[in-house]
């Protein structure tokens, strides 16, 4: 948001209000979140400028909004209330908030036609709201979930996903030419997915997408080689989730240097901490709350190898089968503290990220995605908006030199 945008002494960024931390699947739920939580939170921040939002719309919501009258009314409401949708979260297809979703959060994946149709609807939706010379991003699943199929079938999923992504790139380019708006798709690496870390993203686009699409585009259109690379690097970007990167035991500087070295772009940063548990504290796992979401666990052993478990429930069964130094759990936990109670967070990863970005003379989009406040000790628990205010304050204060 503009009032958080920093001068030359700080990171130049917009900070988005992430709506997918609230429960809500229908458009009526989404609208209530904007009217009640988002407006109330803006008042808490004393912001009277444009309020930037990272909006989640399920497939069910976008079907409802497809009617032009609803779209027009929603656009007027956003403008009257000075809300600006800077990013869409299209990772969960449906039923993210109120069901036992686990690994179904990745379904349908990019090998499924339903994912393509859903993304196409969201792009058309976004194009209706964007003004000329504006840009925005839509975050999406990292191709597929590894355990949906055997590794032998990766090639088949790659080929299907490339076909669907290519068709969307052509649509995005047409919108750019005709309406002068830039919409990009942001692939979000996540543990145990086909694209689970930064180098998986680079491998997919360098070794698969570019090689497969280049000749197809070149021989079926009049585009130059430079134009084709413009398509790939401007319409397809990475959504860098610092929690996911920490669970994968990635090095922040190494990941960012790889992204910039290969000339890829970061569509947005999603900020939250993952849960870290040291060897002497493994009994804490029995106290972790069970949630509808999947919580991958990665452990680092003495040889530097990463040991993976699909979910907390499976980890408890095989807890003592491996000798590890520490475990990291895919919980999007609060960022304002490194230690609370018996738990430790990967807050240092976020600080390392800020230290890296502060050296770059670039504009970035940040989105705080903390939604497991219940893991906090009772004496640190606040209501949802007060908890978010504490997260915002921490981010702003950490970006001061």
JSON list of C-alpha atoms in Angstrom, two decimals, residues 6 13 30 45 52 71 77 96 109 112 119 142 158 163 186 191 208-209 211 221 256 269 288 297 317 338 371 380 391:
[
{"chain": "A", "resi": 6, "resn": "UNK", "atom": "CA", "xyz": [9.57, 3.26, 1.30]},
{"chain": "A", "resi": 13, "resn": "UNK", "atom": "CA", "xyz": [7.31, -2.33, -1.86]},
{"chain": "A", "resi": 30, "resn": "UNK", "atom": "CA", "xyz": [-15.33, -12.82, 0.08]},
{"chain": "A", "resi": 45, "resn": "UNK", "atom": "CA", "xyz": [-3.63, 1.26, 10.24]},
{"chain": "A", "resi": 52, "resn": "UNK", "atom": "CA", "xyz": [-3.90, -3.00, -1.76]},
{"chain": "A", "resi": 71, "resn": "UNK", "atom": "CA", "xyz": [-18.76, -7.52, -11.87]},
{"chain": "A", "resi": 77, "resn": "UNK", "atom": "CA", "xyz": [-17.64, -0.72, -4.70]},
{"chain": "A", "resi": 96, "resn": "UNK", "atom": "CA", "xyz": [-10.05, -24.41, 1.00]},
{"chain": "A", "resi": 109, "resn": "UNK", "atom": "CA", "xyz": [-3.35, -29.55, -11.14]},
{"chain": "A", "resi": 112, "resn": "UNK", "atom": "CA", "xyz": [-6.15, -31.03, -15.72]},
{"chain": "A", "resi": 119, "resn": "UNK", "atom": "CA", "xyz": [-7.31, -19.60, -14.62]},
{"chain": "A", "resi": 142, "resn": "UNK", "atom": "CA", "xyz": [3.43, -25.59, -8.82]},
{"chain": "A", "resi": 158, "resn": "UNK", "atom": "CA", "xyz": [4.89, -31.42, -17.98]},
{"chain": "A", "resi": 163, "resn": "UNK", "atom": "CA", "xyz": [0.10, -26.66, -23.41]},
{"chain": "A", "resi": 186, "resn": "UNK", "atom": "CA", "xyz": [3.00, -16.61, -10.56]},
{"chain": "A", "resi": 191, "resn": "UNK", "atom": "CA", "xyz": [7.23, -28.75, -0.59]},
{"chain": "A", "resi": 208, "resn": "UNK", "atom": "CA", "xyz": [10.89, -27.84, -20.64]},
{"chain": "A", "resi": 209, "resn": "UNK", "atom": "CA", "xyz": [8.74, -24.78, -21.21]},
{"chain": "A", "resi": 211, "resn": "UNK", "atom": "CA", "xyz": [12.40, -25.60, -25.36]},
{"chain": "A", "resi": 221, "resn": "UNK", "atom": "CA", "xyz": [3.48, -16.92, -35.59]},
{"chain": "A", "resi": 256, "resn": "UNK", "atom": "CA", "xyz": [17.49, -15.19, -5.25]},
{"chain": "A", "resi": 269, "resn": "UNK", "atom": "CA", "xyz": [6.69, -12.55, -1.99]},
{"chain": "A", "resi": 288, "resn": "UNK", "atom": "CA", "xyz": [0.68, -29.64, 17.29]},
{"chain": "A", "resi": 297, "resn": "UNK", "atom": "CA", "xyz": [7.77, -32.03, 7.34]},
{"chain": "A", "resi": 317, "resn": "UNK", "atom": "CA", "xyz": [4.42, -42.77, 13.16]},
{"chain": "A", "resi": 338, "resn": "UNK", "atom": "CA", "xyz": [11.59, -16.11, 16.56]},
{"chain": "A", "resi": 371, "resn": "UNK", "atom": "CA", "xyz": [-2.97, -17.94, 9.27]},
{"chain": "A", "resi": 380, "resn": "UNK", "atom": "CA", "xyz": [0.38, -13.94, 23.03]},
{"chain": "A", "resi": 391, "resn": "UNK", "atom": "CA", "xyz": [2.67, -8.69, 11.78]}
]
